[in-house]
PDB file of C-alpha atoms and ligand atoms in Angstrom:
ATOM      1  CA  MET A 791     -34.120  -3.418   6.158  1.00 40.00           C
ATOM      2  CA  ALA A 792     -33.154   0.153   7.022  1.00 43.00           C
ATOM      3  CA  SER A 793     -36.157   2.379   7.626  1.00 47.00           C
ATOM      4  CA  GLU A 794     -34.960   4.882   4.991  1.00 46.00           C
ATOM      5  CA  ALA A 795     -35.245   2.181   2.375  1.00 46.00           C
ATOM      6  CA  LEU A 796     -38.754   1.358   3.587  1.00 48.00           C
ATOM      7  CA  ASP A 797     -39.699   4.997   3.283  1.00 47.00           C
ATOM      8  CA  ASP A 798     -38.476   5.191  -0.289  1.00 46.00           C
ATOM      9  CA  ILE A 799     -40.835   2.454  -1.331  1.00 46.00           C
ATOM     10  CA  ALA A 800     -43.730   3.637   0.812  1.00 47.00           C
ATOM     11  CA  GLN A 801     -43.669   7.146  -0.504  1.00 43.00           C
ATOM     12  CA  ILE A 802     -43.882   6.474  -4.196  1.00 41.00           C
ATOM     13  CA  ASP A 803     -47.013   8.309  -5.255  1.00 42.00           C
ATOM     14  CA  THR A 804     -49.445   6.895  -7.727  1.00 43.00           C
ATOM     15  CA  PRO A 805     -51.726   9.204  -9.687  1.00 45.00           C
ATOM     16  CA  ALA A 806     -55.434   8.919  -8.946  1.00 46.00           C
ATOM     17  CA  ALA A 807     -56.899   9.872 -12.290  1.00 44.00           C
ATOM     18  CA  SER A 808     -58.446  13.354 -12.232  1.00 54.00           C
ATOM     19  CA  LYS A 809     -59.153  13.304  -8.510  1.00 76.00           C
ATOM     20  CA  THR A 810     -58.205  16.695  -7.238  1.00 87.00           C
ATOM     21  CA  LYS A 811     -59.682  17.189  -3.772  1.00 94.00           C
ATOM     22  CA  VAL A 812     -57.904  15.704  -0.789  1.00 96.00           C
ATOM     23  CA  ALA A 813     -60.303  13.657   1.359  1.00 97.00           C
ATOM     24  CA  VAL A 814     -57.867  12.307   3.944  1.00 97.00           C
ATOM     25  CA  GLU A 815     -54.342  13.489   4.653  1.00 98.00           C
ATOM     26  CA  ILE A 816     -52.194  11.694   7.187  1.00 98.00           C
ATOM     27  CA  LEU A 817     -48.779  13.169   7.948  1.00 98.00           C
ATOM     28  CA  GLY A 818     -46.056  11.616  10.108  1.00 98.00           C
ATOM     29  CA  MET A 819     -48.676   9.976  12.295  1.00 98.00           C
ATOM     30  CA  HIS A 820     -47.808   7.739  15.223  1.00 98.00           C
ATOM     31  CA  LYS A 821     -50.007   5.908  17.655  1.00 98.00           C
ATOM     32  CA  TRP A 822     -49.088   4.083  20.824  1.00 98.00           C
ATOM     33  CA  TYR A 823     -51.040   1.607  22.911  1.00 97.00           C
ATOM     34  CA  GLY A 824     -49.218   2.243  26.166  1.00 96.00           C
ATOM     35  CA  GLU A 825     -45.573   1.556  25.374  1.00 96.00           C
ATOM     36  CA  PHE A 826     -46.357  -0.185  22.108  1.00 97.00           C
ATOM     37  CA  ASN A 827     -45.822   1.978  19.008  1.00 98.00           C
ATOM     38  CA  VAL A 828     -48.642   0.394  16.975  1.00 98.00           C
ATOM     39  CA  LEU A 829     -48.576   2.893  14.065  1.00 98.00           C
ATOM     40  CA  ARG A 830     -45.259   4.345  12.992  1.00 98.00           C
ATOM     41  CA  ASP A 831     -44.786   7.368  10.775  1.00 98.00           C
ATOM     42  CA  ILE A 832     -47.894   6.891   8.666  1.00 98.00           C
ATOM     43  CA  ASN A 833     -48.072   9.127   5.599  1.00 98.00           C
ATOM     44  CA  LEU A 834     -51.117   8.671   3.406  1.00 98.00           C
ATOM     45  CA  ARG A 835     -53.101  10.946   1.134  1.00 97.00           C
ATOM     46  CA  VAL A 836     -56.473   9.835  -0.173  1.00 97.00           C
ATOM     47  CA  MET A 837     -58.132  11.894  -2.869  1.00 97.00           C
ATOM     48  CA  SER A 838     -61.879  12.382  -2.990  1.00 96.00           C
ATOM     49  CA  GLY A 839     -63.379   9.557  -5.057  1.00 96.00           C
ATOM     50  CA  GLU A 840     -60.349   7.341  -4.603  1.00 97.00           C
ATOM     51  CA  ARG A 841     -60.720   3.686  -3.658  1.00 97.00           C
ATOM     52  CA  ILE A 842     -57.965   2.399  -1.394  1.00 98.00           C
ATOM     53  CA  VAL A 843     -57.504  -1.187  -0.320  1.00 98.00           C
ATOM     54  CA  ILE A 844     -55.418  -1.683   2.816  1.00 98.00           C
ATOM     55  CA  ALA A 845     -53.810  -5.101   3.025  1.00 97.00           C
ATOM     56  CA  GLY A 846     -51.305  -6.718   5.331  1.00 96.00           C
ATOM     57  CA  PRO A 847     -50.836  -9.493   7.849  1.00 96.00           C
ATOM     58  CA  SER A 848     -52.887  -9.789  10.994  1.00 95.00           C
ATOM     59  CA  GLY A 849     -51.671  -7.408  13.679  1.00 97.00           C
ATOM     60  CA  SER A 850     -50.015  -5.015  11.234  1.00 98.00           C
ATOM     61  CA  GLY A 851     -52.189  -2.077  12.361  1.00 98.00           C
ATOM     62  CA  LYS A 852     -54.819  -1.930   9.588  1.00 98.00           C
ATOM     63  CA  SER A 853     -57.829  -1.679  11.897  1.00 98.00           C
ATOM     64  CA  THR A 854     -56.090   0.795  14.154  1.00 98.00           C
ATOM     65  CA  LEU A 855     -55.243   2.993  11.171  1.00 98.00           C
ATOM     66  CA  ILE A 856     -58.784   3.219   9.837  1.00 97.00           C
ATOM     67  CA  ARG A 857     -60.206   3.625  13.345  1.00 97.00           C
ATOM     68  CA  CYS A 858     -57.937   6.651  13.752  1.00 97.00           C
ATOM     69  CA  ILE A 859     -59.556   8.217  10.671  1.00 96.00           C
ATOM     70  CA  ASN A 860     -62.919   8.572  12.401  1.00 92.00           C
ATOM     71  CA  ARG A 861     -61.296   8.911  15.810  1.00 93.00           C
ATOM     72  CA  LEU A 862     -62.522   5.691  17.304  1.00 94.00           C
ATOM     73  CA  GLU A 863     -58.842   5.664  18.273  1.00 96.00           C
ATOM     74  CA  THR A 864     -56.670   8.695  18.993  1.00 95.00           C
ATOM     75  CA  HIS A 865     -53.187   9.264  17.608  1.00 96.00           C
ATOM     76  CA  GLN A 866     -50.389  10.837  19.630  1.00 97.00           C
ATOM     77  CA  LYS A 867     -48.099  12.369  17.005  1.00 97.00           C
ATOM     78  CA  GLY A 868     -48.422  13.788  13.517  1.00 97.00           C
ATOM     79  CA  GLN A 869     -51.584  14.921  11.788  1.00 96.00           C
ATOM     80  CA  ILE A 870     -54.786  13.422  10.438  1.00 97.00           C
ATOM     81  CA  ILE A 871     -56.914  15.773   8.351  1.00 96.00           C
ATOM     82  CA  VAL A 872     -60.310  14.583   7.135  1.00 96.00           C
ATOM     83  CA  ASN A 873     -62.201  16.785   4.702  1.00 93.00           C
ATOM     84  CA  ASP A 874     -60.117  19.775   5.779  1.00 92.00           C
ATOM     85  CA  VAL A 875     -60.756  19.177   9.484  1.00 93.00           C
ATOM     86  CA  GLU A 876     -57.738  18.268  11.573  1.00 94.00           C
ATOM     87  CA  LEU A 877     -58.524  15.595  14.159  1.00 94.00           C
ATOM     88  CA  THR A 878     -57.760  16.944  17.608  1.00 90.00           C
ATOM     89  CA  ASN A 879     -59.564  16.734  20.931  1.00 84.00           C
ATOM     90  CA  ASP A 880     -62.100  19.331  19.752  1.00 84.00           C
ATOM     91  CA  LEU A 881     -65.325  17.330  20.197  1.00 79.00           C
ATOM     92  CA  LYS A 882     -67.406  19.568  17.982  1.00 84.00           C
ATOM     93  CA  ARG A 883     -65.084  18.982  15.082  1.00 85.00           C
ATOM     94  CA  ILE A 884     -64.977  15.248  15.762  1.00 86.00           C
ATOM     95  CA  ASP A 885     -68.762  15.185  15.421  1.00 84.00           C
ATOM     96  CA  GLU A 886     -68.386  17.075  12.175  1.00 86.00           C
ATOM     97  CA  VAL A 887     -65.954  14.451  10.890  1.00 90.00           C
ATOM     98  CA  ARG A 888     -67.979  11.463  12.128  1.00 88.00           C
ATOM     99  CA  ARG A 889     -70.992  12.773  10.244  1.00 88.00           C
ATOM    100  CA  GLU A 890     -69.045  12.558   7.000  1.00 92.00           C
ATOM    101  CA  VAL A 891     -67.305   9.247   7.587  1.00 96.00           C
ATOM    102  CA  GLY A 892     -69.250   5.980   7.565  1.00 96.00           C
ATOM    103  CA  MET A 893     -67.808   2.779   8.932  1.00 96.00           C
ATOM    104  CA  VAL A 894     -68.650  -0.862   8.313  1.00 96.00           C
ATOM    105  CA  PHE A 895     -67.193  -3.471  10.656  1.00 95.00           C
ATOM    106  CA  GLN A 896     -66.407  -7.151  10.366  1.00 93.00           C
ATOM    107  CA  HIS A 897     -69.211  -8.080  12.759  1.00 92.00           C
ATOM    108  CA  PHE A 898     -71.927  -5.763  11.358  1.00 89.00           C
ATOM    109  CA  ASN A 899     -72.638  -4.161  14.772  1.00 92.00           C
ATOM    110  CA  LEU A 900     -76.376  -3.844  14.096  1.00 96.00           C
ATOM    111  CA  PHE A 901     -78.588  -3.265  17.134  1.00 97.00           C
ATOM    112  CA  PRO A 902     -80.171  -6.690  17.690  1.00 97.00           C
ATOM    113  CA  HIS A 903     -83.334  -5.394  19.379  1.00 98.00           C
ATOM    114  CA  LEU A 904     -84.178  -2.993  16.548  1.00 98.00           C
ATOM    115  CA  THR A 905     -85.550  -3.871  13.123  1.00 98.00           C
ATOM    116  CA  ILE A 906     -83.398  -3.297  10.067  1.00 98.00           C
ATOM    117  CA  LEU A 907     -85.467  -0.207   9.262  1.00 98.00           C
ATOM    118  CA  GLU A 908     -85.055   1.099  12.825  1.00 98.00           C
ATOM    119  CA  ASN A 909     -81.312   0.428  12.647  1.00 98.00           C
ATOM    120  CA  CYS A 910     -81.206   2.587   9.536  1.00 98.00           C
ATOM    121  CA  THR A 911     -83.330   5.448  10.872  1.00 98.00           C
ATOM    122  CA  LEU A 912     -81.933   5.700  14.409  1.00 97.00           C
ATOM    123  CA  ALA A 913     -78.933   7.956  13.771  1.00 94.00           C
ATOM    124  CA  PRO A 914     -80.565  10.106  11.072  1.00 95.00           C
ATOM    125  CA  MET A 915     -83.491  10.812  13.443  1.00 96.00           C
ATOM    126  CA  TRP A 916     -81.623  11.238  16.711  1.00 93.00           C
ATOM    127  CA  VAL A 917     -78.281  12.635  15.535  1.00 89.00           C
ATOM    128  CA  ARG A 918     -79.464  14.601  12.538  1.00 90.00           C
ATOM    129  CA  GLY A 919     -83.009  15.409  13.659  1.00 94.00           C
ATOM    130  CA  ILE A 920     -84.544  14.134  10.435  1.00 96.00           C
ATOM    131  CA  PRO A 921     -88.317  13.495  10.718  1.00 98.00           C
ATOM    132  CA  LYS A 922     -89.293   9.823  10.938  1.00 98.00           C
ATOM    133  CA  ALA A 923     -91.145   9.659   7.606  1.00 98.00           C
ATOM    134  CA  LYS A 924     -88.220  11.187   5.729  1.00 97.00           C
ATOM    135  CA  ALA A 925     -85.690   8.979   7.545  1.00 98.00           C
ATOM    136  CA  GLU A 926     -87.733   5.888   6.631  1.00 98.00           C
ATOM    137  CA  GLU A 927     -87.966   6.969   3.020  1.00 98.00           C
ATOM    138  CA  THR A 928     -84.182   7.375   2.857  1.00 98.00           C
ATOM    139  CA  ALA A 929     -83.680   4.046   4.626  1.00 98.00           C
ATOM    140  CA  MET A 930     -85.909   2.229   2.141  1.00 98.00           C
ATOM    141  CA  HIS A 931     -84.031   3.877  -0.723  1.00 97.00           C
ATOM    142  CA  PHE A 932     -80.718   2.476   0.533  1.00 97.00           C
ATOM    143  CA  LEU A 933     -82.180  -0.904   1.510  1.00 97.00           C
ATOM    144  CA  LYS A 934     -83.354  -1.191  -2.100  1.00 96.00           C
ATOM    145  CA  ARG A 935     -79.895  -0.259  -3.284  1.00 95.00           C
ATOM    146  CA  VAL A 936     -78.313  -3.039  -1.269  1.00 95.00           C
ATOM    147  CA  LYS A 937     -81.134  -5.317  -2.475  1.00 95.00           C
ATOM    148  CA  ILE A 938     -82.836  -6.169   0.808  1.00 97.00           C
ATOM    149  CA  PRO A 939     -85.930  -3.894   0.976  1.00 97.00           C
ATOM    150  CA  GLU A 940     -88.068  -6.920   1.895  1.00 98.00           C
ATOM    151  CA  GLN A 941     -86.027  -7.371   5.102  1.00 98.00           C
ATOM    152  CA  ALA A 942     -86.871  -3.919   6.504  1.00 98.00           C
ATOM    153  CA  LYS A 943     -89.264  -5.087   9.203  1.00 98.00           C
ATOM    154  CA  LYS A 944     -87.148  -8.027  10.361  1.00 98.00           C
ATOM    155  CA  TYR A 945     -84.632  -8.122  13.187  1.00 98.00           C
ATOM    156  CA  PRO A 946     -80.908  -8.660  12.475  1.00 98.00           C
ATOM    157  CA  GLY A 947     -80.998 -12.192  13.916  1.00 97.00           C
ATOM    158  CA  GLN A 948     -83.542 -13.173  11.254  1.00 98.00           C
ATOM    159  CA  LEU A 949     -81.185 -12.281   8.395  1.00 97.00           C
ATOM    160  CA  SER A 950     -78.244 -14.145   6.888  1.00 96.00           C
ATOM    161  CA  GLY A 951     -74.766 -12.760   7.542  1.00 96.00           C
ATOM    162  CA  GLY A 952     -74.552 -11.326   4.034  1.00 96.00           C
ATOM    163  CA  GLN A 953     -77.930  -9.616   4.427  1.00 96.00           C
ATOM    164  CA  GLN A 954     -76.892  -8.218   7.813  1.00 97.00           C
ATOM    165  CA  GLN A 955     -73.712  -6.789   6.357  1.00 96.00           C
ATOM    166  CA  ARG A 956     -75.641  -5.190   3.485  1.00 96.00           C
ATOM    167  CA  ALA A 957     -78.034  -3.741   6.081  1.00 97.00           C
ATOM    168  CA  ALA A 958     -75.015  -2.320   7.919  1.00 97.00           C
ATOM    169  CA  ILE A 959     -73.801  -0.721   4.679  1.00 97.00           C
ATOM    170  CA  ALA A 960     -77.280   0.747   4.061  1.00 97.00           C
ATOM    171  CA  ARG A 961     -77.344   2.067   7.616  1.00 97.00           C
ATOM    172  CA  SER A 962     -74.060   3.900   7.012  1.00 96.00           C
ATOM    173  CA  LEU A 963     -75.259   5.316   3.709  1.00 96.00           C
ATOM    174  CA  CYS A 964     -78.357   6.758   5.407  1.00 96.00           C
ATOM    175  CA  MET A 965     -76.055   9.305   7.068  1.00 94.00           C
ATOM    176  CA  ASN A 966     -74.923  10.480   3.650  1.00 94.00           C
ATOM    177  CA  PRO A 967     -71.207   9.953   4.281  1.00 95.00           C
ATOM    178  CA  LYS A 968     -68.532  11.389   2.029  1.00 96.00           C
ATOM    179  CA  ILE A 969     -66.027   8.715   2.973  1.00 97.00           C
ATOM    180  CA  MET A 970     -66.661   5.052   3.767  1.00 97.00           C
ATOM    181  CA  LEU A 971     -64.321   2.939   5.879  1.00 98.00           C
ATOM    182  CA  PHE A 972     -64.620  -0.834   5.724  1.00 98.00           C
ATOM    183  CA  ASP A 973     -62.815  -3.119   8.168  1.00 97.00           C
ATOM    184  CA  GLU A 974     -62.776  -6.660   6.773  1.00 97.00           C
ATOM    185  CA  PRO A 975     -66.474  -6.514   5.925  1.00 96.00           C
ATOM    186  CA  THR A 976     -66.554 -10.004   4.426  1.00 96.00           C
ATOM    187  CA  SER A 977     -64.230 -11.947   6.691  1.00 94.00           C
ATOM    188  CA  ALA A 978     -66.977 -13.138   9.056  1.00 93.00           C
ATOM    189  CA  LEU A 979     -69.161 -14.357   6.178  1.00 94.00           C
ATOM    190  CA  ASP A 980     -69.666 -17.756   4.622  1.00 91.00           C
ATOM    191  CA  PRO A 981     -68.155 -17.962   1.137  1.00 90.00           C
ATOM    192  CA  GLU A 982     -71.499 -17.857  -0.663  1.00 89.00           C
ATOM    193  CA  MET A 983     -72.345 -14.562   1.015  1.00 92.00           C
ATOM    194  CA  ILE A 984     -69.085 -12.805   0.340  1.00 95.00           C
ATOM    195  CA  LYS A 985     -69.961 -12.019  -3.252  1.00 94.00           C
ATOM    196  CA  GLU A 986     -73.236 -10.266  -2.454  1.00 93.00           C
ATOM    197  CA  VAL A 987     -71.443  -7.919  -0.044  1.00 95.00           C
ATOM    198  CA  LEU A 988     -68.551  -7.335  -2.450  1.00 95.00           C
ATOM    199  CA  ASP A 989     -71.047  -6.578  -5.232  1.00 94.00           C
ATOM    200  CA  THR A 990     -72.589  -3.898  -3.016  1.00 94.00           C
ATOM    201  CA  MET A 991     -69.144  -2.433  -2.388  1.00 95.00           C
ATOM    202  CA  VAL A 992     -68.274  -2.528  -6.088  1.00 95.00           C
ATOM    203  CA  THR A 993     -71.454  -0.587  -6.878  1.00 94.00           C
ATOM    204  CA  LEU A 994     -70.556   2.023  -4.258  1.00 95.00           C
ATOM    205  CA  ALA A 995     -67.071   2.294  -5.712  1.00 94.00           C
ATOM    206  CA  GLN A 996     -68.432   2.723  -9.228  1.00 93.00           C
ATOM    207  CA  GLU A 997     -70.682   5.515  -7.996  1.00 93.00           C
ATOM    208  CA  GLY A 998     -67.590   7.435  -6.908  1.00 93.00           C
ATOM    209  CA  MET A 999     -67.630   6.977  -3.146  1.00 96.00           C
ATOM    210  CA  THR A1000     -64.299   7.642  -1.438  1.00 97.00           C
ATOM    211  CA  MET A1001     -63.465   4.299   0.157  1.00 98.00           C
ATOM    212  CA  LEU A1002     -60.786   2.863   2.401  1.00 98.00           C
ATOM    213  CA  CYS A1003     -61.252  -0.884   2.657  1.00 98.00           C
ATOM    214  CA  VAL A1004     -59.278  -3.259   4.806  1.00 98.00           C
ATOM    215  CA  THR A1005     -59.828  -6.560   3.053  1.00 96.00           C
ATOM    216  CA  HIS A1006     -58.143  -9.787   2.047  1.00 93.00           C
ATOM    217  CA  GLU A1007     -60.328  -9.951  -1.064  1.00 94.00           C
ATOM    218  CA  MET A1008     -57.636  -9.369  -3.629  1.00 94.00           C
ATOM    219  CA  GLY A1009     -60.136  -9.842  -6.487  1.00 94.00           C
ATOM    220  CA  PHE A1010     -61.969  -6.796  -5.154  1.00 95.00           C
ATOM    221  CA  ALA A1011     -58.674  -4.919  -4.964  1.00 96.00           C
ATOM    222  CA  LYS A1012     -57.905  -5.742  -8.582  1.00 95.00           C
ATOM    223  CA  GLN A1013     -61.394  -4.849  -9.742  1.00 93.00           C
ATOM    224  CA  VAL A1014     -61.962  -1.494  -8.045  1.00 94.00           C
ATOM    225  CA  ALA A1015     -58.971  -0.199  -6.119  1.00 97.00           C
ATOM    226  CA  ASP A1016     -57.067   2.808  -7.375  1.00 97.00           C
ATOM    227  CA  ARG A1017     -54.324   1.904  -4.963  1.00 97.00           C
ATOM    228  CA  VAL A1018     -53.327  -0.915  -2.645  1.00 98.00           C
ATOM    229  CA  VAL A1019     -51.617   0.119   0.576  1.00 98.00           C
ATOM    230  CA  PHE A1020     -49.625  -2.651   2.201  1.00 98.00           C
ATOM    231  CA  MET A1021     -48.929  -2.499   5.928  1.00 98.00           C
ATOM    232  CA  ASP A1022     -46.601  -4.507   8.076  1.00 97.00           C
ATOM    233  CA  GLY A1023     -45.395  -3.922  11.624  1.00 97.00           C
ATOM    234  CA  GLY A1024     -47.352  -0.680  12.001  1.00 98.00           C
ATOM    235  CA  GLN A1025     -45.870   0.917   8.906  1.00 98.00           C
ATOM    236  CA  ILE A1026     -46.975   1.471   5.347  1.00 98.00           C
ATOM    237  CA  VAL A1027     -44.372  -0.625   3.616  1.00 97.00           C
ATOM    238  CA  GLU A1028     -45.481  -0.224   0.020  1.00 97.00           C
ATOM    239  CA  GLN A1029     -48.308   1.265  -1.992  1.00 96.00           C
ATOM    240  CA  ASN A1030     -49.072   1.021  -5.655  1.00 96.00           C
ATOM    241  CA  GLU A1031     -51.755   0.631  -8.320  1.00 96.00           C
ATOM    242  CA  PRO A1032     -53.226  -2.884  -8.117  1.00 96.00           C
ATOM    243  CA  GLU A1033     -51.685  -4.117 -11.330  1.00 95.00           C
ATOM    244  CA  ALA A1034     -48.156  -3.152 -10.323  1.00 95.00           C
ATOM    245  CA  PHE A1035     -48.753  -4.148  -6.716  1.00 96.00           C
ATOM    246  CA  PHE A1036     -49.712  -7.702  -7.643  1.00 95.00           C
ATOM    247  CA  SER A1037     -47.413  -8.238 -10.616  1.00 94.00           C
ATOM    248  CA  ASN A1038     -44.358  -6.482  -9.310  1.00 94.00           C
ATOM    249  CA  PRO A1039     -44.292  -6.164  -5.514  1.00 94.00           C
ATOM    250  CA  ARG A1040     -41.087  -4.427  -4.508  1.00 95.00           C
ATOM    251  CA  HIS A1041     -40.712  -5.112  -0.832  1.00 95.00           C
ATOM    252  CA  PRO A1042     -39.769  -8.595   0.404  1.00 95.00           C
ATOM    253  CA  ARG A1043     -42.540  -8.499   3.003  1.00 95.00           C
ATOM    254  CA  THR A1044     -45.093  -7.692   0.303  1.00 95.00           C
ATOM    255  CA  LYS A1045     -43.800 -10.556  -1.801  1.00 95.00           C
ATOM    256  CA  GLU A1046     -44.049 -12.912   1.128  1.00 94.00           C
ATOM    257  CA  PHE A1047     -47.595 -11.768   1.946  1.00 94.00           C
ATOM    258  CA  LEU A1048     -48.756 -12.152  -1.640  1.00 93.00           C
ATOM    259  CA  SER A1049     -47.199 -15.604  -1.939  1.00 91.00           C
ATOM    260  CA  GLN A1050     -49.290 -16.697   1.050  1.00 89.00           C
ATOM    261  CA  ILE A1051     -52.649 -15.348  -0.053  1.00 83.00           C
ATOM    262  CA  LEU A1052     -52.678 -15.623  -3.855  1.00 72.00           C
TER     263      LEU A1052
HETATM  264  P1  ADP B1222     -54.826  -5.583  12.115  1.00 86.76           P
HETATM  265  O1  ADP B1222     -56.173  -4.930  11.937  1.00 86.76           O
HETATM  266  O2  ADP B1222     -53.867  -5.301  11.018  1.00 86.76           O
HETATM  267  O3  ADP B1222     -54.932  -7.056  12.371  1.00 86.76           O
HETATM  268  P2  ADP B1222     -54.782  -4.102  14.614  1.00 86.76           P
HETATM  269  O4  ADP B1222     -54.816  -2.677  14.226  1.00 86.76           O
HETATM  270  O5  ADP B1222     -56.060  -4.713  15.083  1.00 86.76           O
HETATM  271  O6  ADP B1222     -54.151  -4.957  13.415  1.00 86.76           O
HETATM  272  O7  ADP B1222     -53.713  -4.330  15.746  1.00 86.76           O
HETATM  273  C1  ADP B1222     -52.376  -3.904  15.625  1.00 86.76           C
HETATM  274  C2  ADP B1222     -51.607  -4.272  16.876  1.00 86.76           C
HETATM  275  O8  ADP B1222     -52.110  -3.516  17.974  1.00 86.76           O
HETATM  276  C3  ADP B1222     -51.737  -5.725  17.270  1.00 86.76           C
HETATM  277  O9  ADP B1222     -50.479  -6.127  17.787  1.00 86.76           O
HETATM  278  C4  ADP B1222     -52.780  -5.713  18.370  1.00 86.76           C
HETATM  279  O10 ADP B1222     -52.567  -6.764  19.266  1.00 86.76           O
HETATM  280  C5  ADP B1222     -52.532  -4.377  19.012  1.00 86.76           C
HETATM  281  N1  ADP B1222     -53.775  -3.786  19.577  1.00 86.76           N
HETATM  282  C6  ADP B1222     -54.936  -3.615  18.935  1.00 86.76           C
HETATM  283  N2  ADP B1222     -55.847  -3.006  19.723  1.00 86.76           N
HETATM  284  C7  ADP B1222     -55.225  -2.811  20.921  1.00 86.76           C
HETATM  285  C8  ADP B1222     -55.624  -2.212  22.167  1.00 86.76           C
HETATM  286  N3  ADP B1222     -56.844  -1.710  22.329  1.00 86.76           N
HETATM  287  N4  ADP B1222     -54.703  -2.196  23.158  1.00 86.76           N
HETATM  288  C9  ADP B1222     -53.465  -2.684  22.997  1.00 86.76           C
HETATM  289  N5  ADP B1222     -53.022  -3.241  21.853  1.00 86.76           N
HETATM  290  C10 ADP B1222     -53.893  -3.308  20.820  1.00 86.76           C
HETATM  291 MG1   MG B1223     -58.052  -5.742  11.866  1.00 86.76          MG
END
């Protein structure tokens, strides 16, 4: 299909009810890995409080896109603006952005030699300079919220996968982020543990957190997403409200993807 036609579909805007502040603005953004143009002309605006689900086949650039938003990856063309800060090579501003953007990965990435409580207090104490007692109080608050306060003194290896992922979410929340990025947070989990992590994410969404979630959990998308963004071949091919996205996908590649996963 001609790229102009792709753009027409990709750029249809959907209203995010009463959300007026822009949290993330991506304009004409490209990224290359060497010669490989992994992200191509990405245009995406996320309003504060909006919940976005990013879907698409493996290798379509979903992880790369969200890693660009907290500059775990750099882009080479176009603009990415996060909470009014444009991402450039200015390290001070990158720190500013990273402080406001939490990230949860597929494989939890907890420090194995630290307890859950220590995992949660490390960055607040050493990056933010928060006193230990206060950092521990905050950590316990969030561990209660993700329903694992009794695991605080254990090491990651002593927890189930679902508990570890909830600990990773609590650890992010301890930094008081304004935006949360999730990269397939449930795809390494056994089925019985997926729900407990999704429930935690649903609660966060209901509390108004701005969220960008790469996930194949289409039930989650239907339940909480304001918008589903579908990627293929490094491009945003289509985006729409969940209801329209699932009932009336417009692009053939979206239709094909949905027929495989639903
Ligand atoms: P997704 O998360 O949608 O599965 P990724 O963003 O991980 O996709 O990857 C998009 C494409 O970029 C894939 O073709 C992948 O092989 C390639 N890629 C990912 N990371 C790198 C890297 N560090 N160097 C080179 N190519 C990469
Ligand atoms: Mg990925």
